[in-house]
């Protein structure tokens, strides 16, 4: 667990974002317009991880600002969450040409950025959006089987969700995703309680009153 102050966390995230913007670790830097580091408060309790920037994101340098992003905003609102309170990023920070799937070496090259963002923010809940981010924490699983079901890793809960873009045009999936998102406040409360109980277990026992 990180012991940085809020200001230190903000500064560290901003430094990482600057590094991502000039990153040359994979071929995607040759075709991107802007890299998309992600955005949200450094003390966000919940983090959403999508796949990769699309056309709109590549133009603006911001995550989830196209049609899928609009739907993500709706999903957040339906769960009583606001974009300004959550951290949103992607597994790959630069747009794959033509919105093709990210390649394994691109995901591997980008992984250290995400690892650093997670370490700094230290969120209680991480929501994976779509199969590429899901595969990082639920390898070999199928989204149709495990969507919406949290997995505990330490004090943190990982929740795999369908990608908003997949659900956007399929009414049945839309209903499923809305239903999965509606349970996020409950998972946040559970994860916070887990963290508090771990912190309490780490505390030294209260001092005994001296007998003499
Ligand atoms: N889809 C994603 O996975 N990420 C974005 O930022 C936008 C669309």
Coordinates of N, CA and C and ligand atoms in Angstrom, one line a residue:
X1 N 0.8 -1.2 0.0 CA 0.0 0.0 0.0 C 0.9 1.3 0.0
X2 N 0.5 2.3 -0.8 CA 1.3 3.4 -0.9 C 1.0 4.4 0.3
X3 N 2.1 5.1 0.7 CA 1.9 6.1 1.8 C 2.1 7.5 1.3
X4 N 1.9 7.7 0.0 CA 2.1 9.1 -0.6 C 0.9 10.0 -0.1
X5 N 1.2 11.3 0.0 CA 0.1 12.2 0.2 C -0.7 12.4 -1.1
X6 N -1.8 13.1 -1.0 CA -2.7 13.3 -2.2 C -1.9 14.1 -3.2
X7 N -1.2 15.1 -2.7 CA -0.4 16.0 -3.7 C 0.7 15.1 -4.4
X8 N 1.4 14.3 -3.6 CA 2.4 13.5 -4.2 C 1.8 12.5 -5.2
X9 N 0.7 12.0 -4.9 CA 0.0 11.1 -5.9 C -0.3 11.8 -7.2
X10 N -0.9 13.0 -7.0 CA -1.3 13.8 -8.2 C -0.1 14.0 -9.1
X11 N 1.0 14.4 -8.4 CA 2.3 14.8 -9.1 C 2.8 13.6 -9.8
X12 N 2.8 12.4 -9.1 CA 3.4 11.2 -9.7 C 2.5 10.8 -10.9
X13 N 1.2 10.9 -10.8 CA 0.4 10.5 -12.0 C 0.6 11.5 -13.2
X14 N 0.8 12.7 -12.8 CA 1.0 13.7 -13.9 C 2.3 13.4 -14.6
X15 N 3.3 13.0 -13.8 CA 4.7 12.7 -14.4 C 4.5 11.5 -15.4
X16 N 3.8 10.5 -14.9 CA 3.6 9.3 -15.7 C 2.8 9.7 -17.0
X17 N 1.8 10.5 -16.9 CA 1.1 11.0 -18.1 C 2.0 11.6 -19.1
X18 N 2.9 12.5 -18.6 CA 3.9 13.2 -19.5 C 4.8 12.1 -20.2
X19 N 5.2 11.1 -19.4 CA 6.1 10.1 -20.0 C 5.3 9.3 -21.1
X20 N 4.0 9.0 -20.8 CA 3.2 8.2 -21.7 C 3.0 9.0 -23.1
X21 N 2.9 10.3 -22.9 CA 2.6 11.1 -24.1 C 3.8 11.1 -25.1
X22 N 5.0 10.8 -24.6 CA 6.1 10.7 -25.5 C 6.7 9.3 -25.6
X23 N 5.9 8.3 -25.2 CA 6.4 6.9 -25.1 C 6.7 6.4 -26.6
X24 N 7.8 5.7 -26.7 CA 8.2 5.1 -28.0 C 8.3 3.5 -27.8
X25 N 7.7 3.0 -26.8 CA 8.0 1.6 -26.5 C 7.4 0.6 -27.5
X26 N 6.4 1.0 -28.3 CA 5.9 0.1 -29.3 C 5.6 0.9 -30.6
X27 N 5.2 0.2 -31.6 CA 5.1 0.8 -32.9 C 3.9 1.8 -33.0
X28 N 3.0 1.7 -32.0 CA 1.8 2.5 -32.1 C 2.1 4.0 -32.1
X29 N 3.3 4.4 -31.6 CA 3.6 5.8 -31.5 C 3.7 6.4 -32.9
X30 N 4.0 5.5 -33.9 CA 4.2 6.0 -35.3 C 2.9 6.5 -35.9
X31 N 1.8 5.9 -35.5 CA 0.5 6.2 -36.1 C -0.5 7.0 -35.2
X32 N -0.2 7.1 -33.9 CA -1.1 7.8 -33.1 C -1.1 9.3 -33.3
X33 N -2.2 10.0 -33.0 CA -2.1 11.5 -32.9 C -1.7 11.9 -31.5
X34 N -2.5 11.5 -30.5 CA -2.1 11.8 -29.1 C -2.2 10.5 -28.4
X35 N -1.3 10.2 -27.5 CA -1.4 9.1 -26.5 C -2.5 9.5 -25.5
X36 N -3.1 8.5 -24.9 CA -4.2 8.7 -24.0 C -3.8 8.1 -22.6
X37 N -3.2 8.8 -21.7 CA -2.7 8.2 -20.4 C -3.9 7.8 -19.5
X38 N -5.0 8.5 -19.6 CA -6.1 8.2 -18.7 C -6.3 9.5 -17.8
X39 N -7.5 9.5 -17.1 CA -7.8 10.7 -16.3 C -8.7 10.4 -15.1
X40 N -8.6 11.2 -14.1 CA -9.4 11.0 -12.9 C -8.6 11.4 -11.7
X41 N -9.2 11.5 -10.6 CA -8.5 11.9 -9.4 C -7.5 10.9 -8.9
X42 N -6.4 11.3 -8.3 CA -5.4 10.3 -7.9 C -5.8 9.5 -6.6
X43 N -6.9 10.0 -6.0 CA -7.4 9.3 -4.8 C -8.7 8.6 -5.2
X44 N -9.0 8.3 -6.5 CA -10.2 7.6 -6.9 C -10.2 6.3 -6.2
X45 N -11.4 5.9 -5.7 CA -11.6 4.5 -5.1 C -11.9 3.5 -6.1
X46 N -12.2 3.9 -7.3 CA -12.6 2.9 -8.3 C -11.9 3.3 -9.7
X47 N -11.4 2.3 -10.4 CA -10.7 2.6 -11.6 C -11.3 1.7 -12.7
X48 N -11.5 2.3 -13.9 CA -12.0 1.5 -15.0 C -11.0 1.4 -16.1
X49 N -10.8 0.2 -16.6 CA -9.7 -0.1 -17.5 C -10.3 -0.6 -18.8
X50 N -10.3 0.2 -19.9 CA -10.8 -0.3 -21.2 C -9.7 -0.9 -22.0
X51 N -10.0 -0.9 -23.3 CA -9.1 -1.6 -24.3 C -8.0 -0.7 -24.8
X52 N -8.4 0.2 -25.6 CA -7.4 1.1 -26.3 C -8.2 2.3 -26.8
X53 N -7.5 3.5 -27.0 CA -8.2 4.6 -27.5 C -8.7 4.3 -28.9
X54 N -9.9 4.9 -29.2 CA -10.4 4.9 -30.6 C -10.1 6.2 -31.3
X55 N -10.8 6.5 -32.4 CA -10.5 7.7 -33.2 C -10.7 9.0 -32.3
X56 N -11.8 9.1 -31.6 CA -12.1 10.3 -30.9 C -11.0 10.5 -29.8
X57 N -10.7 9.4 -29.1 CA -9.8 9.5 -28.0 C -8.4 9.9 -28.5
X58 N -8.0 9.3 -29.6 CA -6.7 9.6 -30.3 C -6.6 11.1 -30.6
X59 N -7.7 11.7 -31.1 CA -7.7 13.1 -31.4 C -7.6 14.0 -30.2
X60 N -8.3 13.6 -29.1 CA -8.4 14.5 -28.0 C -7.4 14.2 -26.9
X61 N -6.8 13.0 -26.9 CA -5.9 12.6 -25.8 C -6.6 12.3 -24.5
X62 N -7.9 12.0 -24.6 CA -8.7 11.7 -23.4 C -9.4 10.3 -23.6
X63 N -9.6 9.6 -22.5 CA -10.2 8.3 -22.7 C -11.7 8.3 -22.8
X64 N -12.3 7.4 -23.5 CA -13.8 7.2 -23.5 C -14.5 8.5 -23.7
X65 N -14.2 9.2 -24.9 CA -14.9 10.4 -25.2 C -15.8 10.3 -26.4
X66 N -15.9 9.1 -27.0 CA -16.7 8.8 -28.2 C -18.0 8.2 -27.7
X67 N -18.7 7.5 -28.6 CA -20.0 6.9 -28.3 C -19.9 5.9 -27.1
X68 N -18.9 5.1 -27.1 CA -18.7 4.2 -26.0 C -18.6 5.0 -24.6
X69 N -17.9 6.1 -24.7 CA -17.7 6.9 -23.6 C -19.0 7.6 -23.1
X70 N -19.8 8.0 -24.0 CA -21.1 8.5 -23.6 C -21.9 7.5 -22.8
X71 N -21.9 6.2 -23.4 CA -22.6 5.1 -22.7 C -22.0 4.8 -21.3
X72 N -20.6 4.9 -21.3 CA -20.0 4.7 -20.0 C -20.4 5.7 -19.0
X73 N -20.6 7.0 -19.4 CA -21.1 8.0 -18.5 C -22.5 7.7 -18.0
X74 N -23.3 7.1 -18.9 CA -24.7 6.7 -18.5 C -24.6 5.6 -17.5
X75 N -23.7 4.6 -17.7 CA -23.6 3.5 -16.8 C -23.1 4.0 -15.4
X76 N -22.1 4.9 -15.5 CA -21.6 5.4 -14.2 C -22.8 6.1 -13.4
X77 N -23.5 7.0 -14.2 CA -24.6 7.7 -13.5 C -25.6 6.7 -12.9
X78 N -25.9 5.6 -13.7 CA -26.9 4.7 -13.2 C -26.4 4.0 -11.9
X79 N -25.1 4.0 -11.7 CA -24.6 3.4 -10.4 C -24.3 4.5 -9.4
X80 N -24.8 5.7 -9.7 CA -24.5 6.8 -8.7 C -23.1 7.3 -8.7
X81 N -22.4 7.0 -9.8 CA -21.0 7.5 -9.9 C -20.9 8.6 -10.9
X82 N -19.8 9.4 -10.7 CA -19.6 10.5 -11.7 C -18.2 10.4 -12.3
X83 N -18.1 10.7 -13.5 CA -16.8 10.6 -14.2 C -15.7 11.3 -13.4
X84 N -16.0 12.4 -12.8 CA -15.0 13.2 -12.1 C -14.5 12.5 -10.8
X85 N -15.2 11.4 -10.4 CA -14.8 10.8 -9.1 C -14.0 9.5 -9.4
X86 N -14.0 9.1 -10.7 CA -13.4 7.7 -11.0 C -12.1 7.9 -11.9
X87 N -11.2 7.0 -11.9 CA -10.1 7.0 -12.8 C -10.4 6.1 -14.0
X88 N -10.2 6.7 -15.2 CA -10.5 5.9 -16.4 C -9.3 5.8 -17.3
X89 N -8.9 4.6 -17.6 CA -7.8 4.5 -18.5 C -7.9 3.2 -19.4
X90 N -6.9 2.9 -20.1 CA -7.0 1.7 -21.0 C -5.7 0.9 -20.8
X91 N -5.9 -0.4 -21.3 CA -4.7 -1.3 -21.2 C -3.6 -0.9 -22.1
X92 N -4.0 -0.3 -23.3 CA -3.1 0.2 -24.3 C -3.3 1.7 -24.4
X93 N -2.3 2.5 -24.4 CA -2.5 4.0 -24.3 C -2.5 4.7 -25.6
X94 N -2.1 4.0 -26.7 CA -2.1 4.6 -28.0 C -3.1 3.9 -28.9
X95 N -3.7 4.6 -29.9 CA -4.7 3.9 -30.7 C -4.1 3.0 -31.7
X96 N -4.6 1.7 -31.8 CA -4.2 0.8 -32.8 C -4.8 1.3 -34.1
X97 N -4.1 1.3 -35.2 CA -4.6 1.8 -36.5 C -5.9 1.1 -36.9
X98 N -6.9 1.9 -37.3 CA -8.1 1.3 -37.8 C -8.9 0.7 -36.6
X99 N -8.5 1.0 -35.4 CA -9.2 0.4 -34.2 C -9.1 -1.2 -34.2
X100 N -8.0 -1.7 -34.8 CA -7.8 -3.1 -34.7 C -7.5 -3.5 -33.2
X101 N -7.6 -4.8 -33.0 CA -7.3 -5.3 -31.6 C -5.8 -5.0 -31.3
X102 N -5.5 -4.6 -30.0 CA -4.1 -4.4 -29.6 C -3.4 -5.8 -29.7
X103 N -2.1 -5.7 -30.1 CA -1.3 -7.0 -30.2 C -0.7 -7.3 -28.9
X104 N -0.3 -8.6 -28.7 CA 0.3 -8.9 -27.4 C 1.5 -8.1 -27.0
X105 N 2.4 -7.8 -28.0 CA 3.6 -7.0 -27.7 C 3.2 -5.6 -27.3
X106 N 2.2 -5.1 -27.9 CA 1.7 -3.7 -27.5 C 1.2 -3.7 -26.1
X107 N 0.4 -4.7 -25.8 CA -0.1 -4.8 -24.4 C 1.0 -4.9 -23.4
X108 N 2.0 -5.8 -23.8 CA 3.1 -6.0 -22.8 C 4.0 -4.7 -22.7
X109 N 4.1 -4.0 -23.8 CA 4.9 -2.8 -23.7 C 4.3 -1.7 -22.9
X110 N 2.9 -1.7 -22.9 CA 2.2 -0.7 -22.1 C 1.9 -1.1 -20.7
X111 N 2.1 -2.3 -20.4 CA 1.7 -2.8 -19.0 C 2.3 -2.1 -17.9
X112 N 3.6 -1.7 -18.0 CA 4.3 -1.1 -16.8 C 3.6 0.3 -16.5
X113 N 3.1 1.0 -17.5 CA 2.4 2.2 -17.3 C 1.2 2.0 -16.4
X114 N 0.4 1.0 -16.8 CA -0.8 0.7 -16.0 C -0.5 0.2 -14.6
X115 N 0.6 -0.6 -14.5 CA 1.0 -1.0 -13.2 C 1.3 0.1 -12.2
X116 N 2.0 1.1 -12.8 CA 2.4 2.3 -12.0 C 1.2 3.1 -11.6
X117 N 0.2 3.3 -12.6 CA -1.0 4.0 -12.2 C -1.8 3.3 -11.1
X118 N -1.8 2.0 -11.2 CA -2.6 1.3 -10.2 C -1.9 1.4 -8.8
X119 N -0.6 1.3 -8.8 CA 0.2 1.4 -7.6 C 0.0 2.7 -6.9
X120 N 0.0 3.8 -7.7 CA -0.2 5.1 -7.1 C -1.6 5.4 -6.6
X121 N -2.6 5.1 -7.5 CA -4.0 5.3 -7.1 C -4.4 4.4 -6.0
X122 N -4.0 3.1 -6.1 CA -4.3 2.1 -5.1 C -5.8 2.0 -4.9
X123 N -6.6 1.8 -6.0 CA -8.0 1.8 -5.9 C -8.6 0.6 -5.1
X124 N -9.7 0.7 -4.5 CA -10.4 -0.4 -3.8 C -11.0 -1.4 -4.9
X125 N -11.5 -0.8 -5.9 CA -12.2 -1.7 -7.0 C -11.6 -1.3 -8.3
X126 N -11.3 -2.4 -9.1 CA -10.9 -2.2 -10.5 C -11.9 -2.9 -11.4
X127 N -12.4 -2.1 -12.3 CA -13.4 -2.7 -13.3 C -12.7 -2.8 -14.6
X128 N -12.7 -4.0 -15.1 CA -12.2 -4.3 -16.5 C -13.3 -4.2 -17.5
X129 N -13.1 -3.4 -18.6 CA -14.1 -3.2 -19.6 C -13.6 -3.9 -20.8
X130 N -14.2 -5.1 -21.1 CA -13.9 -5.8 -22.3 C -12.8 -6.9 -22.1
X131 N -12.6 -7.7 -23.1 CA -11.8 -8.9 -22.9 C -10.3 -8.6 -22.8
X132 N -9.8 -7.5 -23.3 CA -8.3 -7.4 -23.2 C -7.9 -7.0 -21.8
X133 N -8.6 -6.1 -21.1 CA -8.2 -5.8 -19.8 C -8.6 -7.0 -18.8
X134 N -9.8 -7.6 -19.2 CA -10.2 -8.8 -18.4 C -9.1 -9.9 -18.4
X135 N -8.4 -10.1 -19.5 CA -7.4 -11.1 -19.6 C -6.2 -10.9 -18.7
X136 N -6.0 -9.7 -18.3 CA -4.9 -9.4 -17.4 C -5.1 -10.1 -16.0
X137 N -6.3 -10.1 -15.5 CA -6.6 -10.6 -14.2 C -7.5 -11.8 -14.1
X138 N -8.1 -12.2 -15.3 CA -8.9 -13.3 -15.4 C -8.5 -14.1 -16.6
X139 N -7.2 -14.6 -16.7 CA -6.8 -15.3 -17.9 C -7.6 -16.5 -18.2
X140 N -7.9 -16.7 -19.4 CA -8.6 -17.9 -19.9 C -10.1 -17.9 -19.6
X141 N -10.6 -16.9 -18.9 CA -12.0 -16.8 -18.6 C -12.8 -16.3 -19.8
X142 N -14.1 -16.5 -19.7 CA -15.0 -16.0 -20.8 C -15.9 -14.9 -20.1
X143 N -16.0 -13.8 -20.7 CA -16.8 -12.7 -20.2 C -18.3 -13.1 -20.0
X144 N -18.8 -13.9 -20.9 CA -20.2 -14.3 -20.8 C -20.5 -15.1 -19.5
X145 N -19.4 -15.7 -19.0 CA -19.6 -16.5 -17.8 C -19.3 -15.7 -16.5
X146 N -18.4 -14.8 -16.5 CA -17.9 -14.2 -15.3 C -18.3 -12.7 -15.1
X147 N -19.0 -12.1 -16.1 CA -19.2 -10.7 -16.1 C -20.0 -10.3 -14.8
X148 N -19.5 -9.2 -14.2 CA -20.2 -8.7 -13.0 C -19.8 -9.4 -11.7
X149 N -19.0 -10.5 -11.8 CA -18.7 -11.2 -10.6 C -17.3 -10.8 -10.0
X150 N -17.2 -10.2 -8.9 CA -15.9 -9.7 -8.4 C -15.0 -10.8 -7.9
X151 N -13.7 -10.6 -8.1 CA -12.7 -11.5 -7.6 C -11.8 -10.7 -6.6
X152 N -11.5 -11.2 -5.5 CA -10.7 -10.5 -4.5 C -9.3 -10.8 -4.7
X153 N -8.4 -9.8 -4.7 CA -7.0 -10.0 -4.7 C -6.5 -9.0 -3.6
X154 N -6.0 -9.5 -2.5 CA -5.7 -8.7 -1.4 C -6.9 -8.0 -0.9
X155 N -6.8 -6.7 -0.7 CA -8.0 -5.9 -0.2 C -8.8 -5.4 -1.4
X156 N -8.3 -5.7 -2.6 CA -8.9 -5.1 -3.8 C -9.9 -6.1 -4.5
X157 N -11.0 -5.5 -5.0 CA -11.9 -6.3 -5.8 C -11.7 -6.0 -7.3
X158 N -11.6 -7.0 -8.1 CA -11.6 -6.8 -9.6 C -12.9 -7.3 -10.1
X159 N -13.6 -6.4 -10.9 CA -14.9 -6.8 -11.5 C -14.8 -6.8 -13.0
X160 N -15.0 -7.9 -13.7 CA -15.0 -7.9 -15.1 C -16.3 -7.5 -15.7
X161 N -16.3 -6.6 -16.6 CA -17.6 -6.1 -17.2 C -17.5 -6.2 -18.7
X162 N -18.7 -6.3 -19.4 CA -18.7 -6.2 -20.8 C -18.2 -4.8 -21.2
X163 N -17.6 -4.7 -22.4 CA -17.2 -3.4 -22.9 C -18.4 -2.6 -23.3
X164 N -18.5 -1.3 -22.9 CA -19.7 -0.5 -23.3 C -19.9 -0.5 -24.8
X165 N -18.9 -0.5 -25.6 CA -19.1 -0.5 -27.0 C -19.8 -1.7 -27.5
X166 N -19.5 -2.8 -26.8 CA -20.2 -4.1 -27.2 C -21.7 -4.1 -26.8
X167 N -21.9 -3.4 -25.7 CA -23.3 -3.4 -25.2 C -24.2 -2.3 -25.9
X168 N -23.5 -1.4 -26.5 CA -24.2 -0.2 -27.0 C -25.3 -0.5 -28.0
X169 N -25.0 -1.5 -28.9 CA -26.0 -1.8 -29.9 C -26.8 -3.1 -29.7
X170 N -26.6 -3.7 -28.5 CA -27.4 -4.9 -28.3 C -28.2 -4.8 -27.0
X171 N -29.5 -4.7 -27.2 CA -30.3 -4.4 -26.0 C -30.2 -5.4 -24.9
X172 N -30.0 -6.7 -25.2 CA -29.9 -7.7 -24.1 C -28.6 -7.4 -23.3
X173 N -27.5 -7.1 -24.0 CA -26.3 -6.9 -23.3 C -26.3 -5.6 -22.5
X174 N -27.1 -4.6 -23.1 CA -27.2 -3.3 -22.4 C -27.9 -3.5 -21.0
X175 N -28.9 -4.3 -21.0 CA -29.6 -4.6 -19.8 C -28.7 -5.3 -18.8
X176 N -27.9 -6.3 -19.3 CA -26.9 -7.0 -18.5 C -25.9 -6.1 -17.9
X177 N -25.3 -5.2 -18.7 CA -24.3 -4.3 -18.2 C -24.9 -3.3 -17.2
X178 N -26.1 -2.8 -17.4 CA -26.7 -1.9 -16.4 C -26.9 -2.6 -15.1
X179 N -27.3 -3.9 -15.2 CA -27.5 -4.7 -14.0 C -26.2 -4.9 -13.3
X180 N -25.1 -5.2 -14.0 CA -23.8 -5.4 -13.4 C -23.3 -4.1 -12.7
X181 N -23.5 -3.0 -13.4 CA -23.0 -1.7 -12.9 C -23.8 -1.3 -11.6
X182 N -25.0 -1.7 -11.5 CA -25.9 -1.4 -10.4 C -25.3 -2.0 -9.1
X183 N -24.5 -3.0 -9.2 CA -23.9 -3.6 -8.0 C -22.6 -3.0 -7.6
X184 N -22.1 -2.1 -8.4 CA -20.7 -1.5 -8.0 C -20.7 -0.8 -6.7
X185 N -21.8 0.0 -6.3 CA -21.7 0.6 -5.0 C -21.6 -0.4 -3.8
X186 N -22.2 -1.5 -4.0 CA -22.1 -2.6 -3.0 C -20.7 -3.1 -3.0
X187 N -20.1 -3.4 -4.1 CA -18.7 -3.9 -4.1 C -17.7 -2.9 -3.6
X188 N -18.0 -1.6 -3.8 CA -17.1 -0.5 -3.3 C -17.2 -0.6 -1.8
X189 N -18.4 -0.7 -1.2 CA -18.5 -0.7 0.2 C -17.8 -2.0 0.8
X190 N -18.0 -3.1 0.1 CA -17.3 -4.3 0.6 C -15.8 -4.2 0.6
X191 N -15.3 -3.6 -0.5 CA -13.8 -3.5 -0.6 C -13.3 -2.5 0.4
X192 N -14.0 -1.4 0.7 CA -13.6 -0.5 1.7 C -13.6 -1.2 3.1
X193 N -14.6 -2.0 3.4 CA -14.7 -2.7 4.7 C -13.5 -3.7 4.8
X194 N -13.2 -4.3 3.7 CA -12.0 -5.3 3.7 C -10.7 -4.5 4.0
X195 N -10.6 -3.4 3.4 CA -9.4 -2.6 3.6 C -9.3 -2.2 5.1
X196 N -10.4 -1.7 5.6 CA -10.4 -1.2 7.0 C -10.1 -2.3 7.9
X197 N -10.6 -3.5 7.7 CA -10.4 -4.6 8.6 C -8.9 -5.1 8.5
X198 N -8.3 -5.0 7.3 CA -6.9 -5.3 7.2 C -6.0 -4.3 7.9
X199 N -6.4 -3.0 7.8 CA -5.7 -1.9 8.4 C -5.7 -2.1 9.9
X200 N -7.0 -2.5 10.4 CA -7.1 -2.7 11.9 C -6.3 -3.8 12.4
X201 N -6.2 -4.9 11.5 CA -5.4 -6.1 11.9 C -3.9 -5.7 12.0
X202 N -3.5 -4.7 11.2 CA -2.1 -4.3 11.2 C -1.7 -3.4 12.3
X203 N -2.7 -2.8 13.0 CA -2.4 -1.8 14.0 C -1.9 -2.6 15.3
X204 N -1.0 -2.0 16.0 CA -0.5 -2.6 17.3 C -1.7 -2.6 18.3
X205 N -1.8 -3.7 19.1 CA -2.9 -3.7 20.1 C -2.8 -2.5 21.0
X206 N -4.0 -2.1 21.6 CA -4.0 -1.0 22.5 C -3.1 -1.3 23.7
X207 N -2.4 -0.2 24.2 CA -1.5 -0.4 25.3 C -2.2 -0.9 26.6
X208 N -1.6 -1.9 27.2 CA -2.2 -2.3 28.5 C -2.0 -1.3 29.6
X209 N -3.0 -1.1 30.5 CA -2.8 -0.2 31.6 C -1.7 -0.8 32.5
X210 N -0.8 0.0 33.0 CA 0.3 -0.5 33.9 C -0.4 -0.9 35.2
X211 N 0.1 -2.0 35.7 CA -0.4 -2.6 36.9 C 0.2 -1.9 38.1
X212 N 1.5 -1.4 38.0 CA 2.2 -0.9 39.1 C 2.5 0.6 39.0
Ligands
LIG1 N1 -12.8 2.1 -26.1 C1 -11.9 1.9 -25.2 O1 -11.6 0.7 -24.8 N2 -11.2 2.9 -24.7 C2 -11.5 4.1 -25.0 O2 -10.8 5.0 -24.4 C3 -12.5 4.4 -25.9 C4 -13.2 3.4 -26.5

